[in-house]
XYZ file of C-alpha atoms in Angstrom:
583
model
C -38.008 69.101 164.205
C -38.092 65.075 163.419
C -41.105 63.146 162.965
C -41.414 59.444 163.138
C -43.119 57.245 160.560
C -44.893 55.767 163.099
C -46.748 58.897 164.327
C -47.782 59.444 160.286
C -50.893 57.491 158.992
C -51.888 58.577 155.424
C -55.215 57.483 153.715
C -55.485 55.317 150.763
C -58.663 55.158 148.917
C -59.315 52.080 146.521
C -61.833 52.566 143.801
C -65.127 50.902 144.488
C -65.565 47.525 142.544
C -68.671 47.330 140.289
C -71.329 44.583 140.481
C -70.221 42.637 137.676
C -72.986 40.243 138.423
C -76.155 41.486 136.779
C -77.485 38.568 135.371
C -80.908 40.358 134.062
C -77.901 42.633 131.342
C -78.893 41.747 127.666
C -75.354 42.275 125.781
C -76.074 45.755 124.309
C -76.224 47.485 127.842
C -72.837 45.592 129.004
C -71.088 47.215 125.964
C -72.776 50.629 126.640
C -71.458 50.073 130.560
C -68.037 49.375 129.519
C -68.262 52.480 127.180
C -69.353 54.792 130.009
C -67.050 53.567 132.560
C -64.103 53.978 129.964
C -65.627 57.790 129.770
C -66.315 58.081 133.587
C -62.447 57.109 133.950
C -61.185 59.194 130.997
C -63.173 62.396 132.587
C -61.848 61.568 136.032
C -58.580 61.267 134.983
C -58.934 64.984 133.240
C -60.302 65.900 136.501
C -57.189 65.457 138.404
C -55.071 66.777 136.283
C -56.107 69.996 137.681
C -54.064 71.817 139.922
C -54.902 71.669 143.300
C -54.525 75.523 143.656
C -57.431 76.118 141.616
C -59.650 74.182 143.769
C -58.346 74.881 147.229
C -60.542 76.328 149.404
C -59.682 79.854 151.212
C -56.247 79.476 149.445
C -55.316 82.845 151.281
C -55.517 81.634 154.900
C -53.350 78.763 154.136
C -50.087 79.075 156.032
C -47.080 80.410 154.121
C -44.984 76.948 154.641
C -47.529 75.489 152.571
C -46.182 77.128 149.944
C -42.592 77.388 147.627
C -40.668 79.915 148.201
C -39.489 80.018 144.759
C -42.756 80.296 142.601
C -45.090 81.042 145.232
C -47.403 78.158 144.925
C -48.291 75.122 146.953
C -45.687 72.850 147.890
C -48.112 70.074 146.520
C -49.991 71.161 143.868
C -51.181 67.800 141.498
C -53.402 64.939 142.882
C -51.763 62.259 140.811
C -50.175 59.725 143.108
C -46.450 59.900 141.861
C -46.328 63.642 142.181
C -48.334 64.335 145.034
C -45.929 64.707 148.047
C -43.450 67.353 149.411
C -39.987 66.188 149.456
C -36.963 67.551 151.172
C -32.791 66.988 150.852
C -31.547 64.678 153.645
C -31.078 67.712 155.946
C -35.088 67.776 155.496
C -35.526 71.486 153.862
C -39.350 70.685 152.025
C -39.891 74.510 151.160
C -39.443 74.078 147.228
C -42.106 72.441 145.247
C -41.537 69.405 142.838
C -41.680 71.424 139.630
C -39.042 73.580 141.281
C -37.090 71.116 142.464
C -36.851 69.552 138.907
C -35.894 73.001 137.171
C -33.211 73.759 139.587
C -31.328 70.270 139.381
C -31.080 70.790 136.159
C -28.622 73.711 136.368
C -27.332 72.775 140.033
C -26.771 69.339 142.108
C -27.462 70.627 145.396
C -30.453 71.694 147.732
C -31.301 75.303 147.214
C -31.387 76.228 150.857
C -28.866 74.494 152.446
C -26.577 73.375 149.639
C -26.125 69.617 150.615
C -25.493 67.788 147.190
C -28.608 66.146 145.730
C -27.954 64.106 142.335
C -31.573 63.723 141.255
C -35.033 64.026 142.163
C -35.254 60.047 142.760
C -32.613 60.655 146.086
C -35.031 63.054 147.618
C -37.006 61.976 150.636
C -40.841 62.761 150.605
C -42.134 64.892 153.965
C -44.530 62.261 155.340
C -45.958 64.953 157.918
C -46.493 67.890 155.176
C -48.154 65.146 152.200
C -50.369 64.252 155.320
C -51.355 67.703 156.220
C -51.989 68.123 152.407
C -54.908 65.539 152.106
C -56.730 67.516 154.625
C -57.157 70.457 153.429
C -60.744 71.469 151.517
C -61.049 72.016 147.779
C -64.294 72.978 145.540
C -65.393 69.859 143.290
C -64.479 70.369 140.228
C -67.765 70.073 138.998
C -68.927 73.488 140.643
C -67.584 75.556 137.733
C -68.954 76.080 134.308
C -65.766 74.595 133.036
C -61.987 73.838 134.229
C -60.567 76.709 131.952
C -61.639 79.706 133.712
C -62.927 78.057 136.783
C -65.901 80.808 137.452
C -68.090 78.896 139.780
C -71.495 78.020 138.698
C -74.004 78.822 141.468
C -77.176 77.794 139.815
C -76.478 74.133 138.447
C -72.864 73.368 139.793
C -71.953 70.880 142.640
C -71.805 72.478 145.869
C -70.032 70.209 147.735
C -66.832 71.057 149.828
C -64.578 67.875 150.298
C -60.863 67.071 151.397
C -58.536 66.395 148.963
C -58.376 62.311 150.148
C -61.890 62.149 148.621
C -61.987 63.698 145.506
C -61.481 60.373 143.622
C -64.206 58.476 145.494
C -66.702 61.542 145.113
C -65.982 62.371 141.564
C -66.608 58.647 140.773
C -69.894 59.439 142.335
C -70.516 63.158 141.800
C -73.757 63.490 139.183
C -72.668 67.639 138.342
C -69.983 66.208 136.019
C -70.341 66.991 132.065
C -71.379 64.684 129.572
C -71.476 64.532 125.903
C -74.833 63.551 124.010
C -74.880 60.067 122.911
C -77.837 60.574 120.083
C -75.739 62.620 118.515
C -72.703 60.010 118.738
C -75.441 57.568 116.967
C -76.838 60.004 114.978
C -73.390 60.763 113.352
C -72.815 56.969 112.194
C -75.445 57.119 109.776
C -74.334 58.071 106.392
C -75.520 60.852 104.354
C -76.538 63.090 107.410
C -76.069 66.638 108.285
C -76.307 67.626 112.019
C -75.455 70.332 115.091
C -73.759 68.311 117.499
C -75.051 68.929 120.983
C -73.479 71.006 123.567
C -72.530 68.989 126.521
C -75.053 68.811 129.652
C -74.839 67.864 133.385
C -75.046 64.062 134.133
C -78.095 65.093 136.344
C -79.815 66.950 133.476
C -80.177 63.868 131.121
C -83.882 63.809 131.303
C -84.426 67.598 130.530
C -82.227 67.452 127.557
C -83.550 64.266 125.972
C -86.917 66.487 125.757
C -85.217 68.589 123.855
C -82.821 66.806 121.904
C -84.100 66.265 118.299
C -81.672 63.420 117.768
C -83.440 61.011 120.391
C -84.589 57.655 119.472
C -88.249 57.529 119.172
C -91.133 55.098 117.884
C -93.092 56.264 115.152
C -97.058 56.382 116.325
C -98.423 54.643 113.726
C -95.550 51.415 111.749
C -93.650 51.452 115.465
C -90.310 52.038 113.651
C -87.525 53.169 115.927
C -86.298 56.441 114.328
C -84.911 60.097 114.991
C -87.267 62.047 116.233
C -85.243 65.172 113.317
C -86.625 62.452 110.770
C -90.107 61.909 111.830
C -91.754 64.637 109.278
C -89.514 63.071 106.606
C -90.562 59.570 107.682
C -94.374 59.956 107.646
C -94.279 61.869 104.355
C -92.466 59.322 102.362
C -91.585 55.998 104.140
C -94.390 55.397 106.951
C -96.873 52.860 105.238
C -99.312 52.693 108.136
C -100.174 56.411 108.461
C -103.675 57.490 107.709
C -104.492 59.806 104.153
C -107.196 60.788 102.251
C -107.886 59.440 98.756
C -107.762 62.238 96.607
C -111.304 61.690 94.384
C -113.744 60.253 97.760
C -111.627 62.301 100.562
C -112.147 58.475 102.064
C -109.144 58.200 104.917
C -106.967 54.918 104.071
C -103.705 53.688 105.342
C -101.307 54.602 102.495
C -100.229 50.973 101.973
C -103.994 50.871 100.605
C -104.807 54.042 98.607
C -103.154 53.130 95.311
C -105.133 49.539 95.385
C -108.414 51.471 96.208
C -107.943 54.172 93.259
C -107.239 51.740 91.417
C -109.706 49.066 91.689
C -112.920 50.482 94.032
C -112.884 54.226 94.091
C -116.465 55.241 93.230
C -115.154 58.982 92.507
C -112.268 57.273 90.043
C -112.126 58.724 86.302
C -111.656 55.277 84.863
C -111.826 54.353 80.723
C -114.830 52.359 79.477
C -114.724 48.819 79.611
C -114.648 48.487 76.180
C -112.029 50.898 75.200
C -110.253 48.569 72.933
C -112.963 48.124 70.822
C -112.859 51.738 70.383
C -115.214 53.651 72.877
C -113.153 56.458 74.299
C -115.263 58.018 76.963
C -113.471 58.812 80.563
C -116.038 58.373 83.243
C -116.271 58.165 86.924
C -116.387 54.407 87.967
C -119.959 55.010 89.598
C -120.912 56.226 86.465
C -119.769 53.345 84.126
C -123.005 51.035 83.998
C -124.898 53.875 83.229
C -122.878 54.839 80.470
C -123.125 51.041 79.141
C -126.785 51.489 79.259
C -126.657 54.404 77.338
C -127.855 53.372 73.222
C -126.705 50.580 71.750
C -123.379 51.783 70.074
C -121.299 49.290 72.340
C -122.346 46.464 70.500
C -120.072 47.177 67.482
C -117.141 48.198 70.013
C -117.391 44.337 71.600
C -117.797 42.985 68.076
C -114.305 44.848 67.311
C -112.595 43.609 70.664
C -113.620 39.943 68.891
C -112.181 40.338 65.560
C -108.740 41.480 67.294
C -109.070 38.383 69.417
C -109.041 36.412 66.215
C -106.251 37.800 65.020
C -104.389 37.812 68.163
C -105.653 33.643 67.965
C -104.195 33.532 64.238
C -100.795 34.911 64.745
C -100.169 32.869 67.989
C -101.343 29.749 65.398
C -98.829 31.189 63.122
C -95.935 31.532 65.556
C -96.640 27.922 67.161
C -96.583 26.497 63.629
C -92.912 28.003 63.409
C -91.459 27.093 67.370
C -92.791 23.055 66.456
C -90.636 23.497 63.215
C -87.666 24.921 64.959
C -88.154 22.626 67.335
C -87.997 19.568 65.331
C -84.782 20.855 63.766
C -83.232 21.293 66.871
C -83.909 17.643 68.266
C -81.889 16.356 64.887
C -79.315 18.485 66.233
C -79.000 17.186 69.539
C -79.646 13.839 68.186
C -76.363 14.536 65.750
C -74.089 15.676 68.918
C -74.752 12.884 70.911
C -73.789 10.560 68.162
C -70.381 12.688 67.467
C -70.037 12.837 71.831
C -69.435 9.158 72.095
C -67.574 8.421 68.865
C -65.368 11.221 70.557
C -65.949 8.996 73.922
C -64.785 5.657 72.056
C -61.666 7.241 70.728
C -60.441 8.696 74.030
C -60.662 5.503 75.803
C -58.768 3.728 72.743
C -55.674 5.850 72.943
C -55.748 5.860 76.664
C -55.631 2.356 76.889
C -52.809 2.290 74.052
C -51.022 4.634 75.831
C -51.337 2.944 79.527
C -50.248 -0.386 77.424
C -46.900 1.975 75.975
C -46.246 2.727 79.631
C -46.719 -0.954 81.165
C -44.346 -2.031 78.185
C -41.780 0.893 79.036
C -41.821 0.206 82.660
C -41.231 -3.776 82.259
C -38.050 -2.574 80.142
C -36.683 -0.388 82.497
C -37.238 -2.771 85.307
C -35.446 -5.150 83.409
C -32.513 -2.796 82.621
C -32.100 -1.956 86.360
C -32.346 -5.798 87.468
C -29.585 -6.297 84.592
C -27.902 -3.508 85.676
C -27.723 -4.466 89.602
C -26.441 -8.219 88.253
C -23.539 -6.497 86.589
C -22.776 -4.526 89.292
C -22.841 -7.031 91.679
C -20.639 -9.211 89.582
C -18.068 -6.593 89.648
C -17.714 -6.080 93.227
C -17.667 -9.313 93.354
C -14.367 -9.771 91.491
C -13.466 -6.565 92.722
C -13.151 -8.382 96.014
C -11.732 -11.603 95.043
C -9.053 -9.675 93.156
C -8.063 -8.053 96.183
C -8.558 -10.275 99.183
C -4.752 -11.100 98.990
C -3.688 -7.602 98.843
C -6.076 -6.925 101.967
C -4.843 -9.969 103.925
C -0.950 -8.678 103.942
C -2.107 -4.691 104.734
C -4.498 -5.726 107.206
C -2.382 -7.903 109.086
C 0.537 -4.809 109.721
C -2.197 -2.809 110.467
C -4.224 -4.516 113.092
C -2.621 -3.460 116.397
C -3.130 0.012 115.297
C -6.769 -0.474 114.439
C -8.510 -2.340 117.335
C -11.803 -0.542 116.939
C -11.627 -1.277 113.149
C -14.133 -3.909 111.843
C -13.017 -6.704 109.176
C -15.977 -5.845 107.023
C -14.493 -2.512 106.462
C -11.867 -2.372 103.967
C -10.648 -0.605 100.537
C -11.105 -1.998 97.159
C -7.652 -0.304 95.762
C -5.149 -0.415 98.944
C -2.129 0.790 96.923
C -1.677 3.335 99.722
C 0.259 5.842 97.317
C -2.102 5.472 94.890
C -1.494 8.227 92.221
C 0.815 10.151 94.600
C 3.033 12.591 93.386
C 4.945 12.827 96.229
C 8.311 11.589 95.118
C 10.029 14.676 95.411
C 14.375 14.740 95.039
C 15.922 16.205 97.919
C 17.441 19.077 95.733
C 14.139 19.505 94.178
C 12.603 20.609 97.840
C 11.948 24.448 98.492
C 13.831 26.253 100.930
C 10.206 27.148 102.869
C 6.602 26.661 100.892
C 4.422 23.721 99.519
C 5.675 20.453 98.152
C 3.866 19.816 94.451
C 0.277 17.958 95.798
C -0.190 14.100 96.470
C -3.541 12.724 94.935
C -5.325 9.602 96.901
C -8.512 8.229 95.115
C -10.366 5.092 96.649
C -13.633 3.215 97.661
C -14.389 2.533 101.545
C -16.821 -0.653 101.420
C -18.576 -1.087 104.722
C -20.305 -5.077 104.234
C -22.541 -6.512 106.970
C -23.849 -2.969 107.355
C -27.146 -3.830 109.644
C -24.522 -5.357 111.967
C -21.909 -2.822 111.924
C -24.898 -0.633 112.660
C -25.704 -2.643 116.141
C -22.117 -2.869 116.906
C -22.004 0.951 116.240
C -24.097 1.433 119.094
C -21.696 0.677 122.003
C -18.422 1.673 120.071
C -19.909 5.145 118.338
C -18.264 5.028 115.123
C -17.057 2.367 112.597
C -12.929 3.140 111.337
C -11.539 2.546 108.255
C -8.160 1.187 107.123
C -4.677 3.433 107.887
C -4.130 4.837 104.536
C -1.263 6.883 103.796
C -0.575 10.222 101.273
C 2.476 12.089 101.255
C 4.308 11.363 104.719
C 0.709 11.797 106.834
C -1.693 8.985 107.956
C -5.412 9.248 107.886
C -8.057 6.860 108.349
C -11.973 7.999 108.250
C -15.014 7.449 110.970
C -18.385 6.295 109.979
C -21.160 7.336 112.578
C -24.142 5.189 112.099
C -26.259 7.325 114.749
C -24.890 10.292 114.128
C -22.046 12.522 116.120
C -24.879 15.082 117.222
C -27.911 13.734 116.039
C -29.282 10.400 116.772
C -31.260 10.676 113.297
C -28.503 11.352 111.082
C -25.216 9.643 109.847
C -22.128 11.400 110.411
C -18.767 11.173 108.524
C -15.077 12.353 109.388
C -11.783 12.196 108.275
C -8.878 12.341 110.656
C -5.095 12.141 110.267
C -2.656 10.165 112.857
C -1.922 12.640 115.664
C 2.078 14.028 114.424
C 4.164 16.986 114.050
C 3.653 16.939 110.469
C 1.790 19.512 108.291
C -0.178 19.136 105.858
C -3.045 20.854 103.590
C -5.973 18.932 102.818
C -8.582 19.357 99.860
C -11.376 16.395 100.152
C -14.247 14.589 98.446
C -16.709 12.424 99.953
C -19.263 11.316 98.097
C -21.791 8.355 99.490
C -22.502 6.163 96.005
C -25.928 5.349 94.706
C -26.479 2.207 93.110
C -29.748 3.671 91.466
C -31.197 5.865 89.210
C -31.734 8.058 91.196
C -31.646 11.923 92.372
C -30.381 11.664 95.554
C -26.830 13.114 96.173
C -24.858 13.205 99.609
C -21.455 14.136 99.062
C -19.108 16.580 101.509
C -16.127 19.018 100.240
C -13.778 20.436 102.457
C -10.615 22.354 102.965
C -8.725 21.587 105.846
C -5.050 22.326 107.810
C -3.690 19.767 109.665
C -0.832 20.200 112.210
C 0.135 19.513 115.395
C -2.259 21.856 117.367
C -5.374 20.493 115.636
C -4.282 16.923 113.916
C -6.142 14.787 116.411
C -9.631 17.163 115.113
C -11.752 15.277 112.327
C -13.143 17.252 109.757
C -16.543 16.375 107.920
C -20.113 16.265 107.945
C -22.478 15.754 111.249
C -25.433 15.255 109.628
C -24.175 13.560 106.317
C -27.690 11.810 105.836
C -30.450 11.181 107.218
C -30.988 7.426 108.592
C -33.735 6.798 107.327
C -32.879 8.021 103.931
C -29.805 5.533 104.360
C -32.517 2.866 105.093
C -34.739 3.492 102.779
C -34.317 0.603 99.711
C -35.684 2.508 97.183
C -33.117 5.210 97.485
C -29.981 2.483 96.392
C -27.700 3.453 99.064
C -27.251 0.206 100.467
C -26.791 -3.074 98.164
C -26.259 -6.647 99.549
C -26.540 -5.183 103.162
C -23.093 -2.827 101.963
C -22.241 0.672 101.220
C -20.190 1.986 99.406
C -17.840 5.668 100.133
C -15.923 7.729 97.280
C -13.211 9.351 98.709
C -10.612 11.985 97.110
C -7.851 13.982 98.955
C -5.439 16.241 97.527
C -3.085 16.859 99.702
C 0.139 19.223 99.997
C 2.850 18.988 102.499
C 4.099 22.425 104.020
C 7.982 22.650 104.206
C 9.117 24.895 106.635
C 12.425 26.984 105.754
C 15.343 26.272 107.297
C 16.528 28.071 110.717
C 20.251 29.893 111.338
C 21.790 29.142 114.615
């Protein structure tokens, strides 16, 4: 039999949206919403995990192809969305349930009736026309039994509704038969130090019934109006309730208790209170009503008041006594203060002498070393200065061989020493040479002067990179790059050393250290070890972000002096002598 999709309409249901627009809900009762709606969701979710057997209505007279032939129970048996449906191999045999389904691929890759191969549950089909029948048929709400453990149906106080299986969500969301825990005794057990039965759980509809009954229920106490538990109110009148009514023990007078002990105290008629003048000796207890009578009463009282006057002047003496000894104290500790504050600014007078000594030792030091570096800068100015001088002639013969090979060079970059084999040990015999290895290593030392710096700088801006001289070590050529704006990075100085593109090879060590004409403790130097031959010797090796410009800039670090800087440069370098090859 085939079906088409087009004959097959199957219900969705979309949960109802709450009014979210209660303006009239103080903040407490949106927090207590969210809380129930998290439980009402929670509980309905529980509520559909049930098996749909359990709640199917006349189970019995459902037709046989409703159900799996391999455990006997409906083809669709859970209500969640990814699980309910009937599915079926692509020669559409449905008659095996989902659980089923899932056990046997698990041993066996193929439908169980007809055999077809069937790699997982995912390549199944689902049975459009049986999953339709399905949310038609009638089920109990779940809420008609006394619980979803034994489902035994509860007559009395249970839901009696009958509805198809396309509204249980929508009902349930509505259905007032569900169970609910107590929320007193949720409250109740926040409160520390107390002991309590929780409540069983009730119908939603039977709320009012059990909050007569439930002695953890917020109430207002009758006579203060504080909110308490109505388990506590007995406690609470007997020893915290101020505004409850009691009798005063002696008059049997009712007074709030906040009054009674200022009433026994002060007014009680019925009071057993001492006579007035007890200190003076009379030691008769008598009821306050009674008291002027008893004063009345012979005339013994008068040498009772005469002895409450003598121990007023002695109580008059000793306080004479004691003032006589504070103003003494007292005076002594005025010369005592007056002493301190004498010794506080002597000490005050001598800390602002030897700070101002010590500011003037500091001035003086500071002029000094000022000095020193200003003599120090003259000196080494005069020496470059020489330095240069000495060498222009030397420069003028080196510079003219070398200028068709170093177009992009500028003339304000040169070398202080340019003995181009300067310190080599290169000189090797011919019968001294290896057969295959190393020649012994070629040492180069020298200073790279860049002068006119701020305008090599704007000329470094269309041409990249200012070049050094051609200097030579061993049998190799290098010359170095200066990159005023960096190779990479706009905001840093960059720094390379390259060697004339040949098929010699050669082994590099280097040193390049940027010098500081200051005191001072910044450093920017690069090492490196590096293989030249004729794959790579066109590469540069060095540092992309040698410095920072601004650091380069910045005066006060000493890098640049009369608008120059100044590069140390060492290379040791050894030529690699291949051995020879037979024909």
């Amino acid at each position: 039999m085939e079906f088409e999709l087009e004959d097959i309409v199957i219900e969705q249901t979309q949960p109802s949206s709450n009014n979210t627009n209660n303006t009239n809900n103080n903040n407490n009762n949106t927090n207590n919403n969210n809380n129930n709606n998290k439980n009402n969701i929670n509980e309905i979710n529980n509520q559909l995990a049930i098996p749909i057997s359990k709640l199917v209505v006349d189970k019995e007279n459902i037709s046989k192809k409703y159900f799996c032939t391999m455990c006997s129970d409906l083809l669709v048996n859970s209500f969640h969305a990814d699980k309910f449906k009937a599915v079926q191999c692509k020669n559409g045999h449905y008659t095996t349930c989902l659980n089923c389904w899932e056990k046997h691929l698990e041993k066996k890759k193929n439908c169980i009736q007809c055999g077809v191969d069937v790699e997982s549950i995912e390549s199944l089909s689902s049975n459009l026309l049986v999953t339709q029948k399905f949310t038609t048929f009638k089920i109990h709400c779940p809420n008609s039994f006394f619980d979803t453990i034994d489902f035994i149906k509860d007559e009395v106080s249970g839901c009696k509704e009958i509805i198809q299986i396309n509204e249980l969500e929508e009902h349930l969301k509505e259905c007032q038969y569900g169970f609910t825990s107590c929320k007193n005794c949720e409250e109740f057990s926040k409160l520390p130090f107390q002991e309590f039965t929780q409540c069983p759980d009730f119908r939603k509809n039977a709320k009012e019934q059990h909050e007569l009954i439930c002695p953890y229920v917020k109430i207002s106490c009758e006579y203060c109006g504080d909110i308490i538990n109505k388990i506590n109110k007995e406690s609470h009148n007997a020893n915290w309730c101020q505004e409850i009514t009691i009798k005063c023990l002696d008059c049997h007078l009712p007074f709030k208790k906040k009054e009674i002990n200022q009433h026994q105290k002060s007014f009680c008629p019925e009071s057993i209170i001492q006579c007035r003048y007890s200190k003076g000796g009379c030691n008769a207890m008598i009821r306050r009503s009674k008291l002027s009578q008893h004063l009345t009463e012979g005339d013994n009282h008068h040498q009772f008041i005469s002895n409450i006057f003598n121990q007023q002047d002695l109580k008059i003496n000793e306080l004479e006594l004691k003032n006589t000894e504070f103003s003494l104290l007292l005076n002594g500790q005025n010369k005592k203060i007056t002493e301190l504050e004498n010794l506080f600014k002597e000490l005050n007078e001598s800390i602002l002498t030897q700070k101002q000594k010590q500011q003037q030792q500091q001035q003086h030091q500071q002029q000094q070393q000022h000095q020193q570096h200003q003599q120090q800068q003259t000196q080494q100015q005069q020496t470059q200065q020489n330095n240069n001088n000495n060498n222009n002639n030397n420069n003028n013969n080196n510079n003219n061989n070398n200028n068709n090979n170093n177009n992009n060079n500028n003339s304000n970059s040169h070398f202080i020493n340019n003995n181009n084999n300067n310190n080599n040990n290169n000189n090797v015999q011919v019968n001294d040479i290896p057969v295959g290895g190393l020649l012994p290593p070629a040492v180069y030392r020298n200073k790279w002067v860049i002068s006119n710096y701020s305008e090599q700088e704007q000329q470094g801006i269309s041409k990249d990179y200012i070049k050094s001289p051609l200097f030579k070590i061993g049998n190799s050529t290098f010359f170095l790059k200066w990159f005023p704006f960096g190779k990479k990075k706009l905001n840093y100085c960059s720094i390379f050393l390259y060697k004339t593109q040949d098929d010699k090879s050669i082994i590099v060590n280097y040193y390049i250290h940027l010098v500081n004409n200051q005191i001072s403790d910044e450093v920017y130097e690069k090492r490196g070890c590096q293989k030249y031959d004729s794959e790579n010797g066109s590469a540069g090796y060095g540092s992309s972000q040698f410095i920072k410009r601004t650091d380069l800039l910045n005066d006060a670090n000493g890098f640049i002096v009369n608008d120059s800087i100044t590069v140390d440069i060492e290379i040791v370098a050894t030529e690699e002598i291949l051995p020879l090859q037979s024909n």
